[in-house]
Amino acid sequence: MPISLPARSLALSFALSGSLLGTGARAQNPVATFTVQVNQPGAPIAKTMYGLFFEDINFAADGGLYPELVKNKSFETDDRLLGWKAIRGAAALTDYSIITQNPISATNRNFLRLTAATASPDAGLLNEGFRGMGVKAGAQYTFSVYLRRGPGNVQGLNVTLEEPGQGGPGPEAPASGRTLAQARISGLTGSWQKYEVVLKPTATAAKARLKLTLDGAGTLDLDVVSLYPQDTWQNRQNGLRPDLVQLLKDMNPGFLRFPGGCIVEGRTLAQRYQWKETIGDVAARVPLVNRWNTEFLHKFTPDYYQSFGLGFYEYFQLSEDIGAEPVPILNVGMACQFNSAELAPISRAGGPSAPADHNHAADPTLDTFIQDALDLIEFANGPASSPWGARRVAMGHAQPFNLKFIGIGNEQWGPQYLERYEPFAKAVKAKYPNINIVSSAGPAPDGDLFDKASQRLRELKAEVIDEHYYAKPEWFRDNVHRYDNYPTTGTKIFAGEYAAQSVAIGSPDNKNNWNCALSEAAFMTGLERNADKVIMASYAPLFAHVDAWQWTPDMIWFDNLKSYGTPNYYVQKMYSTNPGTTMLPVQRDGGAANGADNLFSSAVADDKTGEIILKLVNYSAQARPVAINLAGVKKPGKTGRATVLASADLEAVNSLDQPQNLSPQDATFKVSSSKVTYTLAPYSFTVLRIPGKR
Ligand code: AHR
């Protein structure tokens, strides 16, 4: 439900007036005192503390971050014509077939053959894009295609970008819409050749489509049809959608987890994510079904595939661009336990463990998965003289990506996981002792399987355990003390997937509302207070297309042209852009616990800027005056900076039309001594930066 503007101005006025707030509020709410023990600093905050979880769910990759506009560009999906529609041009088009003889390459086996008996301006085909194609007036789009002329007299290919007309594409005469851009390709020959033209739309359209028609009668073969925006992140070829990357970079993320998520596992082992299939020539990457396509009956998406245009090289490059440590999560020889739960045998009875072409083996053993992990580390970090390092260098990155983490298994559970994790982790450590390994505690944050996995992984001296929690908002507020009694030594925690669910896990009615975001903010004070135990945390999932999602809530939503951060995004951003460098203890008056009276807090020092940073959550409908005592602070400055995210409406959400409905407001406030007063707005999350050294 949209929030009214006055609520936002209210938040700002609280932040600005600080201690000058009217006495009425004070009379109702006694001042809560927070003592920050600046002179008793704790452990350093890990640079990885607040990061990102990326999974290709909700059209996060194709149709999202990966901006190729043509769906099924190489005719390689199981339904070879997925995304394409033939247009017959008053019966001129007599045949359109998928052919495999003499393809452009052995890895790109299928192509389309069009035959027109007579010339017609409408004999050809249409591509629908990913819920349409988003194009901008005046921007440039590179159209490319491989063509081969067959018998007959086809002189060229007409390329039209258009907005569909009323009535949709009929096979005889498509309801032609407004033409946005047009070009013609000529100079065809009898052998495969790549052609390129640039299209410049005359108008902006969110749901355009591509029309390709034959110029003349005869036969023409087509493959690898691409329409790619030139406006990409860093203007790279095969680059990413800039507005979405910018939203990520703005967060100052500590790490980027990839590729998931259950997608790592696949519904079956054959459908697992295999990183080696995602690198090299983009045209040669073979698409794989996306496991989220038909997972939810309420959001059936049978046309969902992974083109792998955004593959592992692009992932490492993105991590580097946004300053995040890459954290790849790899399959541990287990298909998704919510689906087939298929297992790779730990070893092959009596036989060799990994056949030569092990990646395509029908029944890979665990060795295949281990080898993939070792090879990935070599791809990321190895020298040009190593086989996989050479592949990275050939793709254009001579320097290593400096990979430091690797996850073994996604959200696995039970003895089958632990049996596979142990030899896997040993093999990785034997070859790469400096790589930090992330292990899994399963899908639930508690219970028998969670306890057993956590205990065993600690016995095995696991470095980092990945915990997941998708729960109601109240769970997040009630569990703010979750980590208080975790051991400070040994295994560290990665809160690898979490999000408050306003209705229930998997419900299509879940909302990214303020109640969820504020509850997450409250919970995160508990992460920060335990930053000597929790070294990484990421909200999940990251992205969702408004017309093509399967799972909600999600941190960032977009359509084909626009995007926005949810209130949850802003909460994450307020943490990740204010991470600090050193933990500081905070105590409440009278020894009240964190969260007492619906007030939540944590504090860190930023030794680089010489500031004390407080995170304060007021989960109540009243304004809350607070006193902050900076015990032992040196040189407190005179002006503090406040960032406030607040709304009296717990149902408030952002949207494409109102992207900033709920967004942080900045203000300054006076600091006259080591004792600071401030008033927290109703239902607010506030970050205070106060100059002062420890
Ligand atoms: O974030 C969505 C899914 O939730 C992830 O793929 C999986 O790891 C978890 O169950």
XYZ file of C-alpha atoms and ligand atoms in Angstrom:
704
model
C 0.000 0.000 0.000
C 1.507 3.355 -0.954
C 2.593 5.579 1.877
C 1.452 9.185 2.011
C 4.052 11.884 1.580
C 3.472 13.482 4.993
C 4.868 10.356 6.664
C 8.145 10.853 4.849
C 8.379 14.505 5.771
C 7.643 13.486 9.340
C 10.670 11.209 9.327
C 12.821 13.998 8.041
C 11.587 16.464 10.600
C 12.418 14.075 13.445
C 15.881 13.605 12.115
C 16.427 17.301 11.704
C 15.037 18.446 14.986
C 16.872 15.762 16.944
C 16.820 16.637 20.631
C 14.595 19.634 20.014
C 11.561 17.424 19.661
C 8.413 18.523 21.430
C 8.026 17.640 25.069
C 4.766 15.770 24.490
C 6.589 12.786 23.092
C 9.044 12.841 25.965
C 6.324 12.880 28.531
C 4.896 9.687 27.085
C 8.209 7.947 26.490
C 10.984 8.000 29.048
C 14.357 8.640 27.524
C 16.173 5.381 26.811
C 19.908 5.566 27.364
C 22.440 3.732 25.238
C 25.997 3.569 26.513
C 28.467 2.878 23.737
C 31.736 1.664 25.213
C 33.997 3.418 22.811
C 36.934 2.649 25.100
C 36.260 -1.103 25.017
C 36.459 -1.951 21.317
C 35.773 -5.483 20.216
C 36.819 -7.476 17.170
C 37.298 -6.031 13.701
C 34.275 -6.131 11.410
C 34.916 -8.439 8.452
C 35.133 -6.584 5.138
C 32.728 -9.195 3.808
C 30.100 -8.459 6.451
C 27.223 -7.195 4.252
C 26.976 -8.675 0.792
C 24.729 -9.886 -1.991
C 23.093 -13.150 -2.971
C 22.479 -13.575 -6.700
C 20.396 -16.369 -8.156
C 18.763 -16.636 -11.576
C 15.221 -16.694 -10.224
C 12.436 -14.233 -11.220
C 14.218 -13.493 -14.565
C 17.202 -12.140 -12.634
C 19.665 -13.030 -15.412
C 18.037 -13.379 -18.871
C 15.410 -10.655 -19.057
C 17.107 -8.844 -16.160
C 20.760 -8.196 -15.372
C 21.763 -9.816 -18.687
C 20.266 -7.448 -21.260
C 20.145 -9.594 -24.449
C 16.725 -8.808 -25.900
C 16.216 -11.909 -28.058
C 14.824 -14.949 -26.312
C 16.272 -18.302 -27.448
C 18.669 -16.658 -29.859
C 20.270 -19.906 -31.031
C 17.195 -22.167 -31.238
C 18.788 -24.481 -28.670
C 16.110 -24.651 -25.952
C 14.119 -27.894 -25.674
C 11.260 -26.300 -27.571
C 13.464 -25.059 -30.402
C 11.109 -22.242 -31.352
C 10.496 -20.948 -27.857
C 10.027 -17.179 -28.054
C 9.629 -17.216 -31.878
C 6.534 -17.025 -34.060
C 6.500 -17.564 -37.789
C 4.591 -15.029 -39.874
C 3.391 -16.371 -43.144
C 3.042 -13.203 -45.223
C -0.193 -14.193 -47.012
C 1.032 -17.786 -47.351
C 4.351 -16.709 -48.869
C 6.293 -18.480 -46.116
C 5.975 -22.138 -47.039
C 8.307 -23.685 -44.513
C 10.177 -22.948 -41.327
C 12.128 -25.793 -39.799
C 14.885 -26.461 -37.320
C 17.838 -28.060 -39.116
C 21.024 -29.563 -37.710
C 23.076 -30.361 -40.846
C 26.127 -28.138 -41.304
C 25.537 -25.904 -38.283
C 27.722 -22.908 -37.430
C 29.560 -25.013 -34.827
C 29.382 -28.367 -33.111
C 28.175 -26.760 -29.884
C 25.505 -24.715 -31.635
C 23.806 -27.479 -33.535
C 20.333 -26.154 -34.311
C 19.480 -23.369 -36.681
C 16.347 -22.101 -38.401
C 15.637 -22.505 -42.126
C 13.033 -20.182 -43.652
C 11.601 -20.819 -47.102
C 9.307 -18.427 -48.957
C 7.693 -19.526 -52.234
C 6.960 -15.949 -53.210
C 8.302 -12.635 -52.054
C 6.268 -10.918 -49.344
C 7.046 -8.068 -46.946
C 5.664 -10.216 -44.122
C 7.270 -13.631 -44.611
C 9.523 -14.313 -41.668
C 9.332 -14.473 -37.912
C 8.910 -12.527 -34.711
C 10.783 -12.725 -31.433
C 8.849 -11.755 -28.321
C 11.807 -11.008 -26.048
C 11.540 -11.477 -22.312
C 7.983 -10.286 -21.664
C 8.637 -7.876 -24.535
C 11.792 -5.916 -25.279
C 12.516 -2.683 -23.433
C 14.100 -0.139 -25.794
C 14.838 3.567 -25.380
C 14.447 6.359 -27.917
C 17.782 7.356 -29.401
C 19.756 4.544 -27.755
C 21.707 2.151 -29.971
C 21.118 -1.575 -30.218
C 23.403 -3.933 -32.083
C 21.519 -6.485 -34.121
C 23.670 -9.441 -35.167
C 22.902 -12.731 -36.853
C 24.566 -15.600 -38.684
C 23.040 -16.091 -42.158
C 23.507 -18.521 -45.028
C 21.640 -18.231 -48.298
C 20.084 -21.384 -49.742
C 18.331 -22.092 -53.055
C 16.237 -19.289 -54.531
C 16.706 -15.596 -54.655
C 16.676 -14.157 -51.143
C 18.483 -10.833 -51.415
C 18.538 -9.861 -47.790
C 16.928 -9.813 -44.370
C 14.705 -6.974 -43.186
C 15.098 -6.223 -39.500
C 12.323 -4.284 -37.775
C 11.922 -3.311 -34.160
C 8.258 -2.580 -33.562
C 5.598 -2.163 -30.958
C 2.960 -4.861 -31.479
C -0.322 -3.675 -32.879
C -3.749 -4.564 -31.551
C -4.738 -8.190 -31.989
C -1.264 -9.717 -31.722
C 0.689 -11.521 -34.394
C -1.617 -13.466 -36.703
C 0.187 -16.024 -38.851
C -1.012 -14.616 -42.169
C -0.695 -10.929 -41.541
C 0.710 -9.930 -38.189
C -0.939 -6.949 -36.586
C 1.951 -4.688 -37.425
C 2.464 -2.030 -34.850
C 4.454 1.145 -34.695
C 7.860 0.761 -36.316
C 10.574 1.874 -33.920
C 13.641 1.112 -36.037
C 14.432 -0.655 -39.278
C 17.479 -1.950 -41.150
C 18.260 -4.282 -44.013
C 21.025 -6.848 -44.208
C 22.355 -7.674 -47.647
C 25.398 -9.312 -49.222
C 24.288 -12.843 -48.352
C 26.443 -15.786 -49.396
C 26.114 -19.552 -49.469
C 28.195 -20.038 -46.319
C 27.647 -18.958 -42.715
C 28.616 -15.365 -42.074
C 27.994 -12.985 -39.211
C 26.189 -9.713 -40.034
C 25.688 -6.675 -37.827
C 23.569 -3.530 -38.039
C 22.739 -0.899 -35.447
C 19.114 -0.042 -34.647
C 18.207 3.310 -33.104
C 14.574 3.371 -31.936
C 12.640 6.566 -32.559
C 10.567 6.065 -29.421
C 10.818 4.369 -26.048
C 8.844 1.155 -25.627
C 8.695 -1.339 -22.765
C 7.290 -4.208 -24.798
C 8.684 -4.028 -28.302
C 9.340 -7.076 -30.476
C 11.725 -7.979 -33.264
C 10.487 -8.817 -36.746
C 12.730 -10.499 -39.322
C 11.434 -10.898 -42.868
C 12.902 -12.255 -46.069
C 13.726 -9.894 -48.880
C 12.805 -12.056 -51.875
C 11.708 -15.643 -52.382
C 13.861 -18.663 -51.570
C 15.603 -20.198 -48.561
C 17.616 -18.572 -45.798
C 19.320 -20.146 -42.755
C 19.574 -18.117 -39.529
C 21.303 -18.644 -36.194
C 22.534 -16.720 -33.110
C 20.110 -13.840 -33.545
C 20.976 -11.117 -31.084
C 19.727 -7.640 -30.261
C 21.991 -6.169 -27.623
C 21.948 -2.678 -26.116
C 25.149 -0.694 -26.525
C 24.418 1.068 -23.259
C 25.773 -1.569 -20.864
C 27.681 -1.360 -17.612
C 31.087 0.106 -18.516
C 29.965 -0.036 -22.178
C 31.175 -3.611 -22.399
C 30.213 -5.943 -25.189
C 28.103 -8.660 -23.623
C 27.907 -6.256 -20.663
C 25.215 -6.008 -17.990
C 22.177 -3.762 -17.517
C 23.562 -0.534 -16.046
C 20.697 0.574 -13.788
C 20.703 -2.812 -12.039
C 24.479 -2.924 -11.605
C 24.381 0.636 -10.259
C 21.866 -0.375 -7.586
C 24.272 -3.138 -6.533
C 27.382 -0.988 -6.578
C 25.636 1.714 -4.546
C 25.367 -0.821 -1.752
C 29.138 -1.134 -1.316
C 28.696 -4.909 -1.070
C 31.291 -6.981 0.785
C 30.727 -10.074 -1.347
C 28.656 -11.481 -4.181
C 27.326 -15.009 -3.783
C 26.574 -16.762 -7.101
C 24.880 -18.645 -8.787
C 22.493 -19.394 -5.918
C 20.504 -20.858 -4.462
C 18.788 -24.069 -5.515
C 19.809 -23.406 -9.109
C 23.253 -24.689 -8.126
C 21.687 -28.074 -7.450
C 19.185 -28.444 -10.308
C 16.105 -30.587 -9.981
C 18.228 -33.476 -11.237
C 21.981 -33.790 -11.423
C 21.823 -33.478 -15.210
C 20.179 -30.069 -14.713
C 22.726 -28.821 -12.195
C 24.650 -25.605 -12.765
C 27.997 -26.441 -14.408
C 30.286 -23.440 -14.467
C 32.402 -24.806 -17.334
C 29.349 -24.624 -19.593
C 29.052 -20.885 -18.908
C 32.410 -19.548 -20.131
C 34.036 -18.944 -23.517
C 32.291 -17.808 -26.703
C 28.804 -16.587 -25.755
C 27.321 -17.984 -28.985
C 28.549 -21.454 -28.044
C 26.994 -21.535 -24.557
C 24.202 -24.088 -24.550
C 21.040 -23.069 -22.677
C 19.713 -25.127 -19.804
C 16.243 -25.225 -18.359
C 15.817 -22.945 -15.342
C 14.722 -25.014 -12.350
C 12.351 -22.249 -11.262
C 10.291 -22.554 -14.481
C 7.524 -24.764 -13.160
C 8.418 -24.947 -9.472
C 5.412 -22.919 -8.336
C 1.971 -23.651 -9.743
C 0.910 -20.126 -8.878
C 3.713 -18.730 -11.016
C 4.167 -21.164 -13.838
C 6.987 -19.956 -16.135
C 7.630 -22.770 -18.629
C 9.608 -20.458 -20.934
C 12.321 -19.898 -18.315
C 15.800 -21.003 -19.436
C 19.356 -20.058 -18.578
C 21.264 -18.785 -21.614
C 24.453 -18.416 -19.522
C 25.236 -15.162 -21.327
C 25.900 -14.053 -17.764
C 28.300 -16.847 -16.917
C 31.149 -17.329 -14.504
C 33.555 -14.951 -16.243
C 30.961 -12.172 -16.251
C 30.230 -12.974 -12.610
C 33.859 -12.562 -11.555
C 34.043 -9.366 -13.572
C 30.881 -8.009 -11.935
C 32.253 -8.818 -8.471
C 35.394 -6.893 -9.318
C 33.401 -3.956 -10.734
C 31.297 -3.528 -7.624
C 34.149 -4.214 -5.197
C 32.673 -7.445 -3.813
C 34.520 -10.665 -2.917
C 33.225 -13.420 -5.187
C 31.647 -16.310 -3.268
C 30.801 -19.053 -5.779
C 28.602 -21.827 -4.442
C 29.189 -25.208 -6.092
C 27.257 -28.424 -6.378
C 28.375 -31.077 -3.888
C 27.068 -34.023 -5.889
C 23.455 -33.548 -4.799
C 20.412 -32.488 -6.789
C 17.844 -30.360 -4.968
C 16.536 -32.244 -1.958
C 13.132 -30.603 -2.400
C 12.986 -32.225 -5.880
C 14.702 -35.438 -7.053
C 17.315 -35.504 -4.264
C 19.496 -37.415 -6.713
C 22.962 -38.209 -5.370
C 26.309 -38.606 -7.099
C 28.051 -41.695 -5.724
C 31.058 -40.914 -3.580
C 33.104 -43.328 -5.694
C 32.395 -45.706 -8.516
C 32.481 -49.307 -7.290
C 35.527 -50.953 -8.845
C 35.895 -48.433 -11.688
C 37.807 -45.256 -12.400
C 36.228 -42.351 -10.589
C 36.150 -39.633 -13.243
C 35.863 -40.424 -16.951
C 37.786 -38.234 -19.401
C 34.826 -36.067 -20.436
C 33.617 -36.083 -16.888
C 31.370 -33.041 -17.220
C 29.112 -34.809 -19.661
C 29.143 -38.171 -17.880
C 25.613 -39.420 -17.322
C 26.476 -40.644 -13.843
C 29.239 -38.439 -12.461
C 30.844 -39.389 -9.183
C 31.784 -36.957 -6.430
C 35.234 -36.665 -8.028
C 33.661 -34.832 -10.956
C 32.250 -32.209 -8.634
C 35.507 -31.871 -6.708
C 37.461 -31.488 -9.929
C 35.052 -28.784 -11.082
C 35.726 -26.854 -7.879
C 39.497 -27.177 -8.202
C 39.297 -26.093 -11.824
C 37.145 -23.106 -10.924
C 39.735 -21.918 -8.431
C 42.364 -22.296 -11.144
C 40.151 -20.417 -13.618
C 39.821 -17.547 -11.121
C 43.323 -17.434 -9.708
C 45.642 -19.576 -11.839
C 48.512 -18.244 -13.944
C 48.324 -18.032 -17.719
C 50.468 -21.154 -17.846
C 47.743 -23.260 -16.164
C 45.013 -24.748 -18.381
C 42.091 -22.963 -16.711
C 44.065 -19.801 -15.945
C 44.784 -19.668 -19.673
C 41.035 -19.780 -20.393
C 40.501 -16.741 -18.160
C 43.374 -14.892 -19.810
C 41.978 -15.744 -23.257
C 38.662 -14.215 -22.224
C 40.418 -10.950 -21.439
C 41.376 -10.968 -17.751
C 45.131 -11.432 -17.444
C 45.165 -10.717 -13.712
C 43.774 -13.313 -11.297
C 40.360 -12.571 -9.807
C 41.823 -13.310 -6.367
C 39.087 -15.700 -5.301
C 39.156 -16.303 -1.532
C 35.927 -18.215 -0.832
C 34.153 -21.223 -2.202
C 30.850 -22.738 -1.056
C 30.504 -26.515 -1.060
C 26.826 -27.282 -1.587
C 23.926 -24.873 -1.432
C 21.165 -25.588 1.035
C 21.902 -29.282 1.662
C 21.056 -31.352 4.658
C 21.360 -34.789 6.220
C 24.121 -37.368 6.362
C 24.325 -37.467 2.550
C 25.614 -33.915 2.631
C 28.128 -34.412 5.399
C 29.478 -37.580 3.715
C 30.159 -35.610 0.558
C 31.250 -32.361 2.183
C 34.101 -33.975 4.115
C 36.159 -35.439 1.216
C 35.254 -32.427 -0.921
C 36.551 -29.919 1.628
C 39.682 -32.014 2.218
C 40.516 -32.075 -1.486
C 40.035 -28.316 -1.846
C 42.150 -27.570 1.225
C 44.880 -29.978 0.106
C 45.364 -28.065 -3.128
C 44.326 -24.585 -2.019
C 44.907 -24.209 1.740
C 44.124 -20.473 1.675
C 40.665 -20.778 0.179
C 37.911 -20.328 2.794
C 35.204 -22.939 2.522
C 31.523 -22.212 3.099
C 29.474 -25.206 4.258
C 25.711 -25.621 4.657
C 23.502 -25.983 7.730
C 20.430 -26.735 5.595
C 17.209 -24.871 4.860
C 15.957 -24.334 8.427
C 17.526 -22.171 11.132
C 16.913 -24.744 13.869
C 15.778 -28.320 14.505
C 17.459 -31.671 14.531
C 19.029 -31.542 11.052
C 20.325 -28.035 11.695
C 21.793 -28.998 15.086
C 23.460 -32.155 13.800
C 24.939 -30.424 10.753
C 26.203 -27.475 12.828
C 27.767 -29.765 15.411
C 29.473 -32.013 12.869
C 30.706 -29.105 10.764
C 32.222 -27.516 13.852
C 33.900 -30.827 14.714
C 35.316 -30.830 11.199
C 36.597 -27.312 11.887
C 34.532 -25.859 9.058
C 35.525 -22.265 8.453
C 32.140 -20.787 7.609
C 28.643 -22.260 8.029
C 25.855 -20.931 5.829
C 22.550 -20.498 7.703
C 19.240 -19.634 6.016
C 16.114 -18.134 7.498
C 12.935 -17.199 5.708
C 10.397 -16.430 8.423
C 7.679 -14.059 9.569
C 8.770 -10.522 10.514
C 8.211 -11.202 14.213
C 10.715 -14.076 14.027
C 13.374 -11.559 13.046
C 12.611 -9.262 15.976
C 12.319 -12.156 18.411
C 15.601 -13.711 17.284
C 17.824 -10.689 17.666
C 19.801 -12.638 20.289
C 20.302 -15.654 18.031
C 24.074 -15.315 17.905
C 24.773 -13.985 21.403
C 25.813 -17.405 22.683
C 27.558 -18.747 19.596
C 31.263 -19.435 20.211
C 33.576 -16.557 19.358
C 36.370 -18.868 18.260
C 36.477 -21.400 15.452
C 33.748 -21.645 12.833
C 32.198 -18.393 11.598
C 28.668 -17.835 10.316
C 27.402 -16.731 6.913
C 23.759 -15.633 7.158
C 23.589 -16.592 3.505
C 19.883 -16.253 2.727
C 17.287 -14.440 4.759
C 14.170 -12.355 4.264
C 11.073 -11.651 6.327
C 7.968 -13.181 4.731
C 4.859 -11.067 5.326
C 2.503 -14.031 4.729
C 4.414 -17.327 4.527
C 7.391 -18.861 2.722
C 6.521 -19.373 -0.935
C 3.332 -17.311 -0.733
C 2.759 -15.183 -3.847
C 1.167 -12.604 -1.527
C 4.379 -11.797 0.344
C 5.197 -8.112 0.185
C 8.413 -6.143 0.483
C 6.721 -3.933 3.034
C 8.095 -1.724 5.767
C 7.155 -4.179 8.503
C 9.415 -6.815 6.959
C 12.243 -4.413 6.242
C 12.159 -2.830 9.700
C 12.132 -6.260 11.342
C 15.180 -7.219 9.274
C 16.874 -3.987 10.377
C 16.162 -4.923 14.000
C 17.553 -8.438 13.501
C 20.678 -7.083 11.854
C 21.624 -5.203 15.021
C 22.077 -8.731 16.399
C 24.336 -9.652 13.483
C 26.426 -6.546 14.002
C 26.654 -7.069 17.751
C 28.044 -10.520 16.963
C 30.349 -9.566 14.118
C 33.084 -11.643 15.715
C 30.931 -14.709 14.874
C 28.919 -13.623 11.846
C 31.221 -12.504 9.055
C 28.843 -12.455 6.087
C 25.151 -11.770 5.578
C 22.933 -11.446 2.497
C 19.241 -10.868 1.833
C 17.643 -13.285 -0.675
C 16.536 -13.321 -3.410
C 18.084 -10.269 -4.989
C 16.108 -9.498 -8.179
C 12.603 -9.905 -9.604
C 10.985 -8.921 -12.905
C 7.526 -7.495 -12.211
C 6.009 -9.562 -15.060
C 8.001 -12.764 -14.649
C 8.681 -13.518 -10.997
C 8.241 -16.831 -9.216
C 9.279 -15.922 -5.666
C 8.495 -12.925 -3.518
C 9.754 -10.956 -1.542
C 12.852 -9.787 -3.429
C 15.239 -6.933 -2.796
C 15.168 -5.163 -6.184
C 12.277 -5.166 -8.684
C 12.391 -4.110 -12.311
C 10.548 -4.130 -15.617
C 12.116 -3.923 -19.063
C 13.086 -0.280 -18.589
C 13.007 0.710 -14.933
C 14.053 -0.615 -11.549
C 13.678 0.249 -7.889
C 14.973 -0.728 -4.481
C 12.476 -1.966 -1.910
C 12.495 -0.758 1.707
C 14.460 -3.970 2.361
C 17.056 -2.759 -0.160
C 17.440 0.494 1.724
C 17.835 -1.308 5.037
C 20.579 -3.469 3.537
C 22.196 -0.429 1.977
C 22.176 1.517 5.237
C 24.095 -1.338 6.847
C 26.461 -2.019 3.974
C 27.406 1.623 3.438
C 27.962 2.073 7.178
C 29.781 -1.139 8.088
C 32.440 0.374 10.351
C 35.721 -1.333 11.092
C 35.526 -2.320 14.776
C 32.780 -3.655 17.037
C 31.743 -1.518 19.995
C 29.641 -2.792 22.891
C 26.336 -0.972 23.527
C 24.389 -1.229 26.767
C 20.886 -0.101 27.605
C 19.929 1.648 30.837
C 19.149 -0.745 33.670
C 20.755 -3.609 31.737
C 17.749 -3.891 29.416
C 18.275 -6.364 26.600
C 18.644 -5.398 22.968
C 15.087 -5.124 21.675
C 13.545 -4.230 25.049
C 10.702 -1.706 24.600
C 10.982 -2.314 20.854
C 14.285 -0.469 20.701
C 17.167 -2.230 18.965
C 20.745 -1.005 18.698
C 24.283 -1.828 17.669
C 27.446 0.248 17.379
C 30.736 0.160 15.545
C 33.694 2.465 15.153
C 34.856 3.552 11.736
C 38.589 3.900 12.266
C 39.071 5.182 8.741
C 36.827 8.226 9.165
C 37.124 8.638 12.947
C 33.414 8.220 13.619
C 31.207 6.206 15.901
C 28.297 4.629 14.039
C 25.070 3.701 15.770
C 22.252 1.724 14.224
C 18.970 2.289 16.042
C 15.610 0.706 15.335
C 12.424 2.001 16.860
C 9.757 -0.626 16.244
C 6.955 1.312 17.890
C 4.308 3.805 16.865
C 5.712 6.490 19.173
C 8.630 8.835 18.736
C 11.401 7.729 21.110
C 13.827 10.216 22.638
C 17.154 8.556 23.353
C 20.337 9.576 25.131
C 23.610 8.255 23.791
C 26.592 8.139 26.070
C 29.862 7.680 24.211
C 31.973 6.314 27.064
C 35.648 7.154 26.699
C 35.276 8.815 23.285
C 38.206 10.977 22.201
C 37.674 14.257 20.422
C 33.907 14.136 19.827
C 33.045 16.416 16.892
C 30.315 19.015 16.814
C 28.072 17.747 14.038
C 26.674 14.288 13.556
C 25.055 12.856 10.436
C 21.797 10.940 10.526
C 20.269 8.706 7.874
C 16.660 7.853 8.619
C 14.295 5.389 6.983
C 10.858 5.757 8.524
C 7.171 5.351 7.938
C 4.217 5.275 10.267
C 2.656 2.800 7.841
C 4.054 -0.708 8.291
C 2.386 -1.776 5.047
C 4.245 0.860 3.004
C 6.005 -0.411 -0.111
C 7.939 1.060 -3.028
C 6.944 0.466 -6.640
C 7.990 1.269 -10.206
C 5.722 4.314 -10.057
C 6.827 5.354 -6.584
C 10.360 4.027 -6.311
C 11.347 6.419 -3.517
C 8.119 6.225 -1.565
C 10.142 4.904 1.348
C 13.775 5.898 1.067
C 16.462 7.151 3.445
C 16.585 10.834 4.351
C 19.839 12.470 5.410
C 20.217 15.208 8.000
C 22.755 16.597 10.429
C 22.427 17.090 14.167
C 24.348 18.894 16.889
C 26.779 17.088 19.150
C 27.871 19.166 22.136
C 29.677 16.554 24.246
C 30.103 12.811 24.656
C 26.437 12.765 25.630
C 24.185 13.015 22.615
C 20.426 13.259 22.565
C 18.287 12.303 19.627
C 14.695 11.410 18.909
C 13.879 8.350 16.874
C 10.876 8.655 14.578
C 8.000 6.177 14.970
C 8.718 2.907 13.159
C 12.156 3.971 12.023
C 15.622 2.734 11.285
C 18.285 5.353 11.964
C 22.016 5.328 11.356
C 23.923 7.978 13.301
C 27.515 8.836 12.445
C 29.106 10.840 15.248
C 32.641 12.185 14.901
C 34.806 10.770 17.684
C 37.728 8.395 18.021
C 38.147 5.359 20.181
O 16.072 -17.718 -2.384
C 15.240 -18.662 -2.954
C 15.616 -20.081 -2.545
O 15.457 -20.275 -1.176
C 17.034 -20.470 -2.795
O 17.238 -20.861 -4.094
C 17.242 -21.611 -1.863
O 18.584 -21.770 -1.495
C 16.300 -21.321 -0.732
O 15.522 -22.412 -0.425
